[in-house]
Short mmCIF file of C-alpha atoms (C1' of nucleotides) in Angstrom, two decimals:
data_model
loop_
_atom_site.label_atom_id
_atom_site.label_comp_id
_atom_site.label_asym_id
_atom_site.label_seq_id
_atom_site.Cartn_x
_atom_site.Cartn_y
_atom_site.Cartn_z
CA MET A 14 -7.17 -97.80 69.44
CA GLY A 15 -6.45 -94.49 71.07
CA LEU A 16 -2.68 -94.82 70.67
CA SER A 17 -2.68 -95.79 67.02
CA VAL A 18 -1.71 -93.06 64.57
CA GLN A 19 -4.45 -91.87 62.26
CA GLU A 20 -3.31 -93.13 58.85
CA ALA A 21 -3.85 -90.73 55.98
CA PRO A 22 -6.15 -92.41 53.48
CA VAL A 23 -4.17 -93.35 50.39
CA SER A 24 -5.85 -93.78 47.05
CA ARG A 25 -4.67 -96.49 44.70
CA GLY A 26 -3.32 -93.88 42.29
CA GLU A 27 -1.34 -92.16 45.01
CA GLN A 28 0.10 -95.46 46.23
CA LYS A 29 1.15 -96.41 42.71
CA GLN A 30 2.85 -93.08 42.22
CA ARG A 31 4.73 -93.55 45.49
CA THR A 32 6.05 -96.95 44.43
CA ARG A 33 7.08 -95.51 41.09
CA ALA A 34 8.95 -92.72 42.87
CA LYS A 35 10.63 -95.32 45.09
CA LEU A 36 11.86 -97.18 42.01
CA LEU A 37 13.28 -94.01 40.44
CA HIS A 38 14.88 -93.05 43.71
CA SER A 39 16.39 -96.52 44.15
CA ALA A 40 18.10 -96.32 40.78
CA LEU A 41 19.57 -92.92 41.67
CA SER A 42 20.73 -94.19 45.07
CA LEU A 43 22.50 -97.15 43.55
CA MET A 44 24.20 -94.87 41.03
CA ALA A 45 25.28 -92.57 43.85
CA ALA A 46 27.05 -95.63 45.27
CA GLY A 47 29.23 -95.73 42.15
CA LYS A 48 27.43 -98.06 39.75
CA PRO A 49 26.82 -96.76 36.24
CA PHE A 50 23.17 -97.00 35.26
CA GLY A 51 24.02 -99.59 32.62
CA ALA A 52 25.33 -101.89 35.34
CA LEU A 53 22.15 -101.78 37.45
CA SER A 54 19.84 -104.77 37.42
CA LEU A 55 16.08 -104.76 37.66
CA ARG A 56 16.30 -107.03 40.71
CA GLU A 57 18.76 -104.71 42.45
CA ILE A 58 16.49 -101.73 41.92
CA THR A 59 13.31 -103.47 43.08
CA ALA A 60 15.07 -105.00 46.10
CA HIS A 61 16.36 -101.57 47.13
CA ALA A 62 12.85 -100.17 46.71
CA GLY A 63 11.45 -102.93 48.92
CA VAL A 64 9.21 -104.54 46.32
CA VAL A 65 9.24 -107.84 44.48
CA PRO A 66 10.92 -107.90 41.00
CA ALA A 67 7.64 -108.45 39.16
CA THR A 68 6.29 -105.16 40.53
CA PHE A 69 8.69 -103.33 38.23
CA TYR A 70 6.51 -104.18 35.22
CA ARG A 71 3.50 -102.39 36.73
CA HIS A 72 5.46 -99.15 36.18
CA PHE A 73 7.98 -99.63 33.36
CA SER A 74 8.26 -102.10 30.50
CA ALA A 75 12.06 -102.17 30.69
CA LEU A 76 15.03 -100.49 32.37
CA ASP A 77 15.38 -98.03 29.50
CA GLU A 78 11.94 -96.67 30.23
CA LEU A 79 12.96 -95.95 33.80
CA ALA A 80 16.05 -94.19 32.44
CA PHE A 81 13.89 -91.96 30.24
CA ALA A 82 11.80 -91.05 33.27
CA LEU A 83 15.00 -90.08 35.08
CA VAL A 84 16.10 -87.97 32.11
CA GLU A 85 12.81 -86.10 32.33
CA GLU A 86 13.07 -85.61 36.09
CA SER A 87 16.63 -84.35 35.69
CA GLY A 88 15.60 -82.03 32.89
CA MET A 89 12.98 -80.49 35.16
CA THR A 90 15.63 -79.96 37.82
CA LEU A 91 17.82 -78.16 35.29
CA ARG A 92 15.00 -75.92 34.12
CA ARG A 93 14.15 -75.02 37.70
CA LEU A 94 17.74 -73.89 38.12
CA LEU A 95 17.37 -71.43 35.24
CA ARG A 96 14.12 -70.13 36.63
CA ASP A 97 15.66 -69.61 40.06
CA VAL A 98 18.66 -67.73 38.66
CA ARG A 99 16.36 -65.66 36.46
CA LYS A 100 14.12 -64.52 39.26
CA THR A 101 16.96 -63.29 41.46
CA GLY A 102 17.20 -60.45 38.90
CA LEU A 103 20.94 -60.06 39.28
CA PRO A 104 22.78 -56.95 38.08
CA PRO A 105 25.05 -57.90 35.16
CA THR A 106 28.25 -56.97 37.00
CA SER A 107 28.03 -59.61 39.72
CA MET A 108 25.90 -62.03 37.73
CA LEU A 109 28.60 -64.52 36.91
CA LEU A 110 29.94 -65.16 40.37
CA ALA A 111 26.51 -65.24 41.96
CA SER A 112 25.22 -67.63 39.31
CA VAL A 113 28.10 -69.98 39.88
CA LYS A 114 27.38 -69.96 43.61
CA ILE A 115 23.73 -70.78 43.00
CA TYR A 116 24.80 -73.46 40.57
CA ARG A 117 27.20 -75.07 43.01
CA GLN A 118 24.49 -75.17 45.64
CA TYR A 119 22.14 -76.67 43.10
CA VAL A 120 24.59 -79.41 42.15
CA GLU A 121 25.01 -80.26 45.82
CA ASP A 122 21.26 -80.24 46.49
CA HIS A 123 20.54 -82.45 43.49
CA ARG A 124 23.63 -84.63 43.41
CA ALA A 125 21.73 -87.66 42.17
CA HIS A 126 20.19 -85.91 39.16
CA PHE A 127 23.45 -84.29 38.11
CA LEU A 128 25.30 -87.55 38.58
CA PHE A 129 22.77 -89.26 36.36
CA VAL A 130 22.90 -86.62 33.62
CA CYS A 131 26.69 -86.33 33.65
CA SER A 132 27.24 -90.04 33.44
CA GLU A 133 24.56 -90.82 30.84
CA ARG A 134 25.19 -87.93 28.50
CA ASN A 135 28.23 -89.67 27.03
CA GLY A 136 28.34 -92.99 28.80
CA GLY A 137 24.83 -94.36 28.40
CA SER A 138 23.37 -96.57 25.73
CA PRO A 139 22.62 -94.67 22.51
CA PRO A 140 18.90 -93.94 23.06
CA ILE A 141 19.45 -92.74 26.63
CA ARG A 142 22.40 -90.63 25.56
CA ALA A 143 20.28 -89.10 22.82
CA ALA A 144 17.52 -88.22 25.31
CA VAL A 145 20.00 -86.51 27.64
CA LYS A 146 21.59 -84.55 24.81
CA ARG A 147 18.14 -83.40 23.69
CA GLU A 148 17.45 -82.13 27.21
CA GLU A 149 20.80 -80.37 27.16
CA GLN A 150 19.96 -78.65 23.88
CA HIS A 151 16.67 -77.40 25.30
CA PHE A 152 18.47 -76.08 28.33
CA SER A 153 21.05 -74.37 26.15
CA ALA A 154 18.37 -72.78 23.95
CA GLU A 155 16.47 -71.55 27.00
CA LEU A 156 19.64 -70.02 28.39
CA ALA A 157 20.22 -68.21 25.09
CA LEU A 158 16.67 -66.86 25.20
CA ASP A 159 17.17 -65.66 28.78
CA LEU A 160 20.40 -63.87 27.97
CA ARG A 161 18.83 -62.24 24.94
CA GLN A 162 15.86 -61.03 26.98
CA MET A 163 18.21 -59.61 29.58
CA GLY A 164 19.77 -57.58 26.77
CA TRP A 165 23.08 -59.38 27.19
CA MET A 166 25.47 -58.65 24.30
CA PRO A 167 22.85 -57.46 21.84
CA GLY A 168 25.50 -57.33 19.12
CA LEU A 169 25.86 -61.12 18.88
CA SER A 170 23.93 -62.93 16.17
CA SER A 171 21.59 -65.56 17.53
CA GLY A 172 23.66 -68.31 15.95
CA THR A 173 26.73 -67.13 17.77
CA LEU A 174 24.80 -66.70 21.01
CA GLN A 175 23.54 -70.28 20.75
CA MET A 176 27.05 -71.55 20.09
CA ALA A 177 28.35 -69.67 23.13
CA CYS A 178 25.49 -71.02 25.27
CA TYR A 179 26.20 -74.55 24.16
CA LEU A 180 29.81 -74.03 25.22
CA VAL A 181 28.65 -72.65 28.58
CA VAL A 182 26.35 -75.63 29.15
CA SER A 183 29.10 -78.13 28.29
CA THR A 184 31.38 -76.32 30.69
CA MET A 185 28.68 -76.44 33.37
CA MET A 186 28.32 -80.19 32.92
CA ASN A 187 32.04 -80.77 33.12
CA ALA A 188 32.21 -78.63 36.22
CA ALA A 189 29.35 -80.58 37.79
CA SER A 190 31.10 -83.83 37.04
CA ASP A 191 34.34 -82.56 38.59
CA ILE A 192 32.53 -81.28 41.68
CA LEU A 193 30.67 -84.56 42.11
CA ASP A 194 33.96 -86.44 41.91
CA LEU A 195 35.58 -84.35 44.64
CA PRO A 196 36.35 -86.20 47.85
CA GLU A 197 33.85 -85.18 50.48
CA LYS A 198 34.66 -82.52 53.04
CA ASN A 199 37.57 -80.97 51.20
CA PRO A 200 36.57 -77.30 51.00
CA GLN A 201 40.03 -76.28 49.78
CA LEU A 202 39.89 -78.50 46.71
CA GLU A 203 36.27 -77.55 46.13
CA ARG A 204 37.12 -73.87 46.18
CA GLU A 205 39.83 -74.48 43.59
CA PHE A 206 37.45 -76.29 41.25
CA VAL A 207 34.79 -73.62 41.64
CA GLU A 208 37.40 -70.95 41.04
CA ARG A 209 38.49 -72.68 37.85
CA PHE A 210 34.87 -72.90 36.76
CA VAL A 211 34.38 -69.16 37.32
CA ARG A 212 37.52 -68.39 35.35
CA GLN A 213 36.44 -70.63 32.48
CA LEU A 214 33.10 -68.85 32.25
CA ARG A 215 34.79 -65.45 32.49
CA LEU A 216 37.07 -66.48 29.63
CA ILE A 217 34.07 -67.49 27.55
CA PHE A 218 32.27 -64.22 28.28
CA LEU A 219 35.37 -62.22 27.43
CA GLY A 220 35.51 -64.11 24.15
CA ALA A 221 31.86 -63.35 23.46
CA LYS A 222 32.46 -59.68 24.13
CA ALA A 223 35.37 -59.63 21.68
CA TRP A 224 33.47 -61.64 19.06
CA ARG A 225 32.68 -60.05 15.71
CA ASP A 226 30.39 -61.95 13.40
CA ALA A 227 31.81 -62.35 9.90
CA MET B 29 52.98 -129.00 0.75
CA GLY B 30 53.97 -126.70 -2.06
CA LEU B 31 50.73 -124.76 -1.91
CA SER B 32 50.78 -124.10 1.81
CA VAL B 33 51.77 -120.61 2.88
CA GLN B 34 55.03 -120.30 4.74
CA GLU B 35 53.93 -119.47 8.30
CA ALA B 36 56.02 -116.88 10.09
CA PRO B 37 57.44 -118.44 13.23
CA VAL B 38 55.68 -117.04 16.27
CA SER B 39 57.28 -116.97 19.68
CA ARG B 40 55.19 -117.66 22.75
CA GLY B 41 55.55 -114.03 23.87
CA GLU B 42 54.39 -112.73 20.52
CA GLN B 43 51.41 -115.06 20.49
CA LYS B 44 50.39 -113.99 23.97
CA GLN B 45 50.60 -110.33 23.01
CA ARG B 46 48.43 -111.00 19.97
CA THR B 47 45.71 -112.60 22.06
CA ARG B 48 45.88 -109.74 24.51
CA ALA B 49 45.47 -107.28 21.64
CA LYS B 50 42.52 -109.32 20.38
CA LEU B 51 40.83 -109.02 23.78
CA LEU B 52 41.36 -105.26 23.91
CA HIS B 53 40.12 -104.92 20.36
CA SER B 54 37.05 -107.06 21.08
CA ALA B 55 36.02 -104.80 23.94
CA LEU B 56 36.35 -101.74 21.70
CA SER B 57 34.37 -103.42 18.91
CA LEU B 58 31.53 -104.31 21.24
CA MET B 59 31.46 -100.73 22.53
CA ALA B 60 31.38 -99.45 18.96
CA ALA B 61 28.19 -101.48 18.60
CA GLY B 62 26.58 -99.31 21.29
CA LYS B 63 27.22 -101.16 24.55
CA PRO B 64 28.74 -99.13 27.37
CA PHE B 65 31.88 -100.77 28.76
CA GLY B 66 30.14 -101.39 32.07
CA ALA B 67 27.59 -103.56 30.28
CA LEU B 68 30.16 -105.84 28.62
CA SER B 69 30.69 -109.32 30.01
CA LEU B 70 33.90 -111.28 30.17
CA ARG B 71 32.27 -114.06 28.18
CA GLU B 72 31.11 -111.67 25.47
CA ILE B 73 34.60 -110.28 25.08
CA THR B 74 36.37 -113.64 24.98
CA ALA B 75 33.78 -115.09 22.58
CA HIS B 76 34.27 -112.14 20.21
CA ALA B 77 38.03 -112.63 20.46
CA GLY B 78 37.63 -116.30 19.59
CA VAL B 79 39.04 -117.72 22.82
CA VAL B 80 37.58 -119.60 25.73
CA PRO B 81 36.47 -117.56 28.79
CA ALA B 82 39.21 -118.91 31.03
CA THR B 83 41.86 -117.50 28.70
CA PHE B 84 40.92 -114.02 29.87
CA TYR B 85 42.69 -114.67 33.19
CA ARG B 86 46.02 -115.30 31.46
CA HIS B 87 45.98 -111.58 30.56
CA PHE B 88 43.86 -109.67 33.08
CA SER B 89 42.68 -110.41 36.59
CA ALA B 90 39.35 -108.64 36.05
CA LEU B 91 37.46 -106.48 33.57
CA ASP B 92 38.66 -103.30 35.26
CA GLU B 93 42.24 -104.22 34.45
CA LEU B 94 41.35 -104.47 30.77
CA ALA B 95 39.70 -101.06 31.06
CA PHE B 96 42.90 -99.56 32.49
CA ALA B 97 44.84 -101.01 29.56
CA LEU B 98 42.37 -99.32 27.21
CA VAL B 99 42.79 -96.02 29.04
CA GLU B 100 46.53 -96.28 28.49
CA GLU B 101 46.16 -97.16 24.81
CA SER B 102 43.75 -94.25 24.34
CA GLY B 103 46.09 -91.90 26.18
CA MET B 104 48.88 -92.85 23.79
CA THR B 105 46.59 -92.11 20.86
CA LEU B 106 45.85 -88.66 22.30
CA ARG B 107 49.51 -87.87 22.85
CA ARG B 108 50.32 -88.94 19.30
CA LEU B 109 47.76 -86.40 18.13
CA LEU B 110 49.58 -83.59 19.91
CA ARG B 111 52.92 -84.71 18.48
CA ASP B 112 51.48 -84.79 14.96
CA VAL B 113 49.98 -81.32 15.26
CA ARG B 114 53.21 -80.03 16.78
CA LYS B 115 55.43 -81.27 13.99
CA THR B 116 53.38 -79.71 11.23
CA GLY B 117 54.84 -76.43 12.51
CA LEU B 118 51.80 -74.39 11.63
CA PRO B 119 51.87 -70.60 11.42
CA PRO B 120 49.72 -69.16 14.24
CA THR B 121 47.27 -67.49 11.85
CA SER B 122 45.87 -70.67 10.31
CA MET B 123 46.67 -72.91 13.26
CA LEU B 124 43.19 -73.23 14.64
CA LEU B 125 41.35 -74.35 11.54
CA ALA B 126 44.12 -76.69 10.46
CA SER B 127 44.31 -78.23 13.92
CA VAL B 128 40.59 -78.86 13.96
CA LYS B 129 40.84 -80.59 10.59
CA ILE B 130 43.65 -82.80 11.84
CA TYR B 131 41.63 -83.48 14.96
CA ARG B 132 38.51 -84.46 13.06
CA GLN B 133 40.54 -86.85 10.94
CA TYR B 134 42.07 -88.25 14.08
CA VAL B 135 38.70 -88.84 15.71
CA GLU B 136 37.53 -90.66 12.59
CA ASP B 137 40.70 -92.74 12.36
CA HIS B 138 40.54 -93.72 16.01
CA ARG B 139 36.79 -93.87 16.58
CA ALA B 140 37.06 -96.72 19.06
CA HIS B 141 39.56 -95.01 21.35
CA PHE B 142 37.67 -91.74 21.38
CA LEU B 143 34.41 -93.52 21.96
CA PHE B 144 35.94 -95.31 24.91
CA VAL B 145 37.43 -92.16 26.45
CA CYS B 146 34.31 -90.05 25.90
CA SER B 147 32.02 -92.62 27.42
CA GLU B 148 34.19 -93.59 30.38
CA ARG B 149 35.32 -90.14 31.41
CA ASN B 150 32.00 -89.44 33.08
CA GLY B 151 30.07 -92.65 32.68
CA GLY B 152 32.44 -95.32 33.91
CA SER B 153 32.89 -96.80 37.35
CA PRO B 154 34.82 -94.47 39.70
CA PRO B 155 38.33 -95.98 39.31
CA ILE B 156 38.09 -96.08 35.51
CA ARG B 157 36.69 -92.55 35.42
CA ALA B 158 39.57 -91.39 37.60
CA ALA B 159 42.12 -93.00 35.28
CA VAL B 160 40.61 -91.29 32.23
CA LYS B 161 40.51 -87.92 33.94
CA ARG B 162 44.16 -88.32 34.92
CA GLU B 163 45.02 -88.97 31.28
CA GLU B 164 43.02 -85.89 30.31
CA GLN B 165 44.93 -83.74 32.79
CA HIS B 166 48.24 -84.94 31.36
CA PHE B 167 47.05 -84.13 27.89
CA SER B 168 45.90 -80.69 29.01
CA ALA B 169 49.22 -79.96 30.73
CA GLU B 170 51.15 -81.09 27.66
CA LEU B 171 49.04 -78.82 25.47
CA ALA B 172 49.78 -75.89 27.78
CA LEU B 173 53.50 -76.62 27.54
CA ASP B 174 53.30 -76.78 23.75
CA LEU B 175 51.50 -73.46 23.50
CA ARG B 176 53.97 -71.84 25.86
CA GLN B 177 56.92 -73.14 23.83
CA MET B 178 55.33 -71.82 20.67
CA GLY B 179 55.29 -68.42 22.33
CA TRP B 180 51.51 -68.32 22.26
CA MET B 181 50.09 -65.49 24.41
CA PRO B 182 53.19 -64.95 26.51
CA GLY B 183 51.25 -62.52 28.70
CA LEU B 184 49.08 -65.21 30.28
CA SER B 185 50.13 -66.58 33.65
CA SER B 186 50.68 -70.33 33.61
CA GLY B 187 47.70 -70.86 35.90
CA THR B 188 45.46 -69.09 33.43
CA LEU B 189 47.01 -70.92 30.50
CA GLN B 190 46.34 -74.26 32.21
CA MET B 191 42.76 -73.26 32.93
CA ALA B 192 42.26 -72.28 29.29
CA CYS B 193 43.82 -75.54 28.10
CA TYR B 194 41.56 -77.56 30.36
CA LEU B 195 38.62 -75.75 28.80
CA VAL B 196 39.96 -76.48 25.33
CA VAL B 197 40.41 -80.17 26.13
CA SER B 198 36.88 -80.45 27.58
CA THR B 199 35.56 -78.79 24.45
CA MET B 200 37.54 -81.22 22.31
CA MET B 201 36.05 -84.18 24.16
CA ASN B 202 32.53 -82.86 23.79
CA ALA B 203 33.13 -82.25 20.12
CA ALA B 204 34.46 -85.79 19.69
CA SER B 205 31.40 -87.18 21.40
CA ASP B 206 29.09 -85.15 19.16
CA ILE B 207 30.96 -86.19 16.03
CA LEU B 208 30.88 -89.85 17.03
CA ASP B 209 27.12 -89.62 17.59
CA LEU B 210 26.49 -88.19 14.13
CA PRO B 211 24.56 -90.44 11.77
CA GLU B 212 26.97 -91.88 9.22
CA LYS B 213 27.30 -90.32 5.79
CA ASN B 214 25.76 -86.97 6.61
CA PRO B 215 28.47 -84.52 5.55
CA GLN B 216 26.12 -81.56 5.94
CA LEU B 217 25.47 -82.22 9.62
CA GLU B 218 29.11 -83.07 10.18
CA ARG B 219 30.22 -79.77 8.66
CA GLU B 220 27.85 -77.94 10.99
CA PHE B 221 29.24 -79.67 14.07
CA VAL B 222 32.82 -79.05 13.01
CA GLU B 223 31.96 -75.44 12.28
CA ARG B 224 30.50 -75.06 15.77
CA PHE B 225 33.61 -76.64 17.23
CA VAL B 226 35.85 -74.15 15.37
CA ARG B 227 33.74 -71.25 16.58
CA GLN B 228 33.85 -72.47 20.16
CA LEU B 229 37.64 -72.66 20.07
CA ARG B 230 37.84 -69.24 18.41
CA LEU B 231 35.67 -67.85 21.21
CA ILE B 232 37.97 -69.36 23.81
CA PHE B 233 41.07 -67.96 22.11
CA LEU B 234 39.46 -64.52 21.83
CA GLY B 235 38.76 -64.71 25.54
CA ALA B 236 42.34 -65.68 26.28
CA LYS B 237 43.60 -62.73 24.21
CA ALA B 238 41.35 -60.35 26.15
CA TRP B 239 42.26 -61.92 29.51
CA ARG B 240 44.05 -59.80 32.10
CA ASP B 241 45.33 -61.60 35.18
CA ALA B 242 44.22 -59.92 38.41
"C1'" DT C 14 71.95 -131.81 15.74
"C1'" DG C 15 69.18 -134.71 18.97
"C1'" DT C 16 66.87 -135.85 23.24
"C1'" DA C 17 64.49 -135.25 27.60
"C1'" DC C 18 62.27 -132.17 30.44
"C1'" DA C 19 60.01 -127.56 31.81
"C1'" DT C 20 56.98 -123.91 30.84
"C1'" DC C 21 52.64 -121.97 30.24
"C1'" DA C 22 48.89 -119.97 26.77
"C1'" DG C 23 44.85 -121.76 25.69
"C1'" DT C 24 41.15 -125.64 26.56
"C1'" DG C 25 36.75 -127.62 27.96
"C1'" DA C 26 33.85 -129.00 31.50
"C1'" DA C 27 31.77 -127.91 35.63
"C1'" DC C 28 29.89 -125.06 39.58
"C1'" DG C 29 26.67 -122.13 41.90
"C1'" DC C 30 24.46 -117.61 41.29
"C1'" DG C 31 21.77 -113.66 40.05
"C1'" DC C 32 19.52 -112.37 36.12
"C1'" DG C 33 14.86 -110.92 33.34
"C1'" DT C 34 10.48 -112.50 32.60
"C1'" DT C 35 5.98 -115.28 33.21
"C1'" DC C 36 2.07 -116.46 35.74
"C1'" DA C 37 -1.78 -117.38 38.66
"C1'" DC C 38 -2.69 -115.36 43.06
"C1'" DT C 39 -4.34 -112.08 46.88
"C1'" DG C 40 -6.47 -108.58 49.05
"C1'" DA C 41 -7.20 -103.65 49.58
"C1'" DT C 42 -9.40 -99.90 47.00
"C1'" DG C 43 -13.04 -98.41 43.96
"C1'" DT C 44 -17.76 -98.62 41.94
"C1'" DA C 45 -22.72 -99.72 41.03
"C1'" DC C 46 -26.92 -100.22 42.92
"C1'" DT D 8 -25.57 -96.93 54.77
"C1'" DG D 9 -24.86 -101.80 53.07
"C1'" DT D 10 -23.87 -105.35 49.72
"C1'" DA D 11 -21.93 -107.58 45.68
"C1'" DC D 12 -18.75 -107.27 42.18
"C1'" DA D 13 -14.66 -105.20 39.49
"C1'" DT D 14 -10.15 -103.46 39.36
"C1'" DC D 15 -5.39 -103.89 39.65
"C1'" DA D 16 -0.79 -102.90 42.50
"C1'" DG D 17 1.90 -105.91 44.57
"C1'" DT D 18 3.07 -111.11 45.59
"C1'" DG D 19 5.75 -115.37 45.46
"C1'" DA D 20 7.21 -119.20 43.01
"C1'" DA D 21 9.11 -120.91 39.01
"C1'" DC D 22 11.72 -121.07 34.50
"C1'" DG D 23 15.71 -121.23 31.61
"C1'" DC D 24 19.92 -118.55 30.71
"C1'" DG D 25 24.34 -116.32 30.67
"C1'" DC D 26 27.33 -114.95 34.06
"C1'" DG D 27 32.33 -115.10 36.56
"C1'" DT D 28 35.41 -118.24 38.28
"C1'" DT D 29 37.84 -122.88 39.21
"C1'" DC D 30 40.35 -126.71 37.72
"C1'" DA D 31 42.94 -130.41 35.77
"C1'" DC D 32 44.26 -130.91 31.05
"C1'" DT D 33 46.94 -130.55 26.48
"C1'" DG D 34 50.28 -129.68 23.40
"C1'" DA D 35 53.30 -126.34 21.16
"C1'" DT D 36 57.31 -123.50 22.40
"C1'" DG D 37 61.51 -122.99 25.00
"C1'" DT D 38 65.73 -124.73 27.42
"C1'" DA D 39 69.58 -127.70 29.14
"C1'" DC D 40 72.75 -130.86 27.99
#
DNA sequence: TGTACATCAGTGAACGCGCGTTCACTGATGTAC
DNA sequence: TGTACATCAGTGAACGCGCGTTCACTGATGTAC
């Protein structure tokens, strides 16, 4: 009829991908409500996605498989962060503060992914935890490569640089966790946490500058 | 009969405390087997403790209450660590390495408590996570006090000292988590992780030495 | 010391419920001719 | 373009199971006299 909206034609593949995305998104939503991933049930996730429980098996063989998919999604989010910071081409002097501001915005824009990573990296079941830590190592190594290419502290050995980057990444994760735990709409408290984060990174960078390899 | 062992008389209070301890210990054991706390069931815990499910309610009103008891136990373990390090009265020069060695031994001797703290501090349900973070803050503040009393870096403002201690504590927790995840009986890998931990702390201390408050 | 009663940690059975998983099915999308 | 058949994402009902919680109970420990 004239008033009916023209529906975009949807291929079977597209439709399947949409349902899969709904399942992933449902798990993240439920976690955002305070449930650890390990406490989510298949039925909860499918109900929230608006499909019948059996549908789950068209996409994943078990809950762990869904978790691995979320690890991958989250890893992509993290790598995009690096790329975004990289392409701003910041001058070294103001790099730290600006990076932290971008990072804070990123954490807020991708709350669900950061929440997932922060909570599973130590709190998940062993295989999930391992997958998250692997992603974290990649991120850390990529950061080290970036800093090296920017000519940052050329005197540091690559082993030391990697160690420092691992420390930076751990600090980033802790900061993300703290920021995510902040009560909403408390800019004062948020500023304090961000300020502490900046100071922690500054301390680390000062340490790196003073470092002398044996 | 002559062969029967003389049983120590056990008061009702003592017996109750023993059962309570068995419940706490069961939860830790099950976590050591790879289950996150959030995935444990009341029935699992009571079965492992060798009591009937209903007994649980003589000691805790819900699983969360048991978790809070574990947070307290773990907090006491952490504070005992500080006391032990403090009373060795180390000279500042060798303090760092020696402290790390004590710490590693501590983590190994109290695997279950560290596993619990590491996994719940970001991965638990919100109230449990909050309780663990509170314990961590206390620990961090106590560490700052200790360092101040030892006359360590008297030039740092107390705000900066607290910030640095928080960073140290986060790094300790991450190190504990990494050490706990190591495959058993791999001294080579373990040495590498401990070495990285020492270097991270050295970097932080170098940064603190170079720090100038604004 | 002995007796009668009170306390209460732990028992065992029962309940209704949500869980993960299975299965034959339906009906829209895709393909062959 | 039209027709007949194949594919397969999503359905809905069913299953047996372990879950948290309740309840009246038992029997050893504790207390009063």
